[in-house]
Phi, psi and omega in degrees: 000143178275116183244131175247121182254115180278113185123156180227016180279193184303317183293311181300317182292319179298313180294320180298315179296319180297314180286329176297317179297333179275000175102006181275157178268107187250147177216129176272140179249133183220150174292333181229071185298332181294341180263358184246054178266168176076020181268353183076014181217150178290141180230138178220176175291166184298315182293320177297321179295318179295323179292322182292325196270143166275327177232130176256147178236120177274106177239035178262161176304132186299341180285343182237001188299312183296317178300316181296318179294324176297329179292334175282318176102141181302318180301322181288336182265343186300130177087345178273140171289133175242114175269120184255119177244007184279156174222134179273097179245147176293165183300332179264009175062029182247348183222146175266145181272348183244080181287136179054028178201194176210157176301317182300318178297319181293322177295314181298321178294320183286333184229073186296339180269006180243107179295129183249135174235128177265132177196168172064008184268004182258016184209167178281159181299333180294335180267329183309319186252005179215055181298333180290348180279350178281163183275066180125169181289157177212178191245138170241136187257153175230132175231135178172159183266346185254116185296317181293322177298321178290325177295317177297317178299319179299320178295321178292326175294319177302321179294338177271356179109009180265108178291161180303328180294343179262351182266125182238112175280114184257006173123204185290179186297335179297335180286353176297339178302315180298319179298312184290321182288345174296343182305324181291319176292324178303314181296324177294316179297317180300320178294320179292323180276335188074026182201150175261357185268084179200170173208172179252158178230131176278117184247131180243171175291150175298144177290141181293000000 
């Protein structure tokens, strides 16, 4: 599958390497691709990346994501699945920029012809592509209004090492608020552990 990852930071590079290893055709998108060489991955401009991709992944800082997507334009994004992994956090990681909302909802509202799925934003990039390295199973969440888009996203998660038993569909795009707002608790847990390499697992009662 042709995947375009918007962004060239740790998250975008980790996901690109993970999906490349699974056999996908990956391309990183940057506003200044000429300055993002030496990453071991192909890099192009944002519009070229959007044209190349069957699936786009927003791995840009959540405070600038909507503006960046507008620079590509709704016509170029229409019909493409957009997987959103961004979170709008302040520079000191203490405040969210999307109060009583979520970045994913704002993207979906701004681009109604582009199905958006929120996932992978409740963990560090080191876990996104290596869930099996943790000491036990854990959970990755999916939020979105389009069922087929979530199925495609689920297959891409499986390619990163997330079995179906670890994938939890929590509902429509409005449920992305819970995923994104977990970022504040994530920072607290990371401080308590002294590490960002962890994840959470949804545990239920045994079935009778």
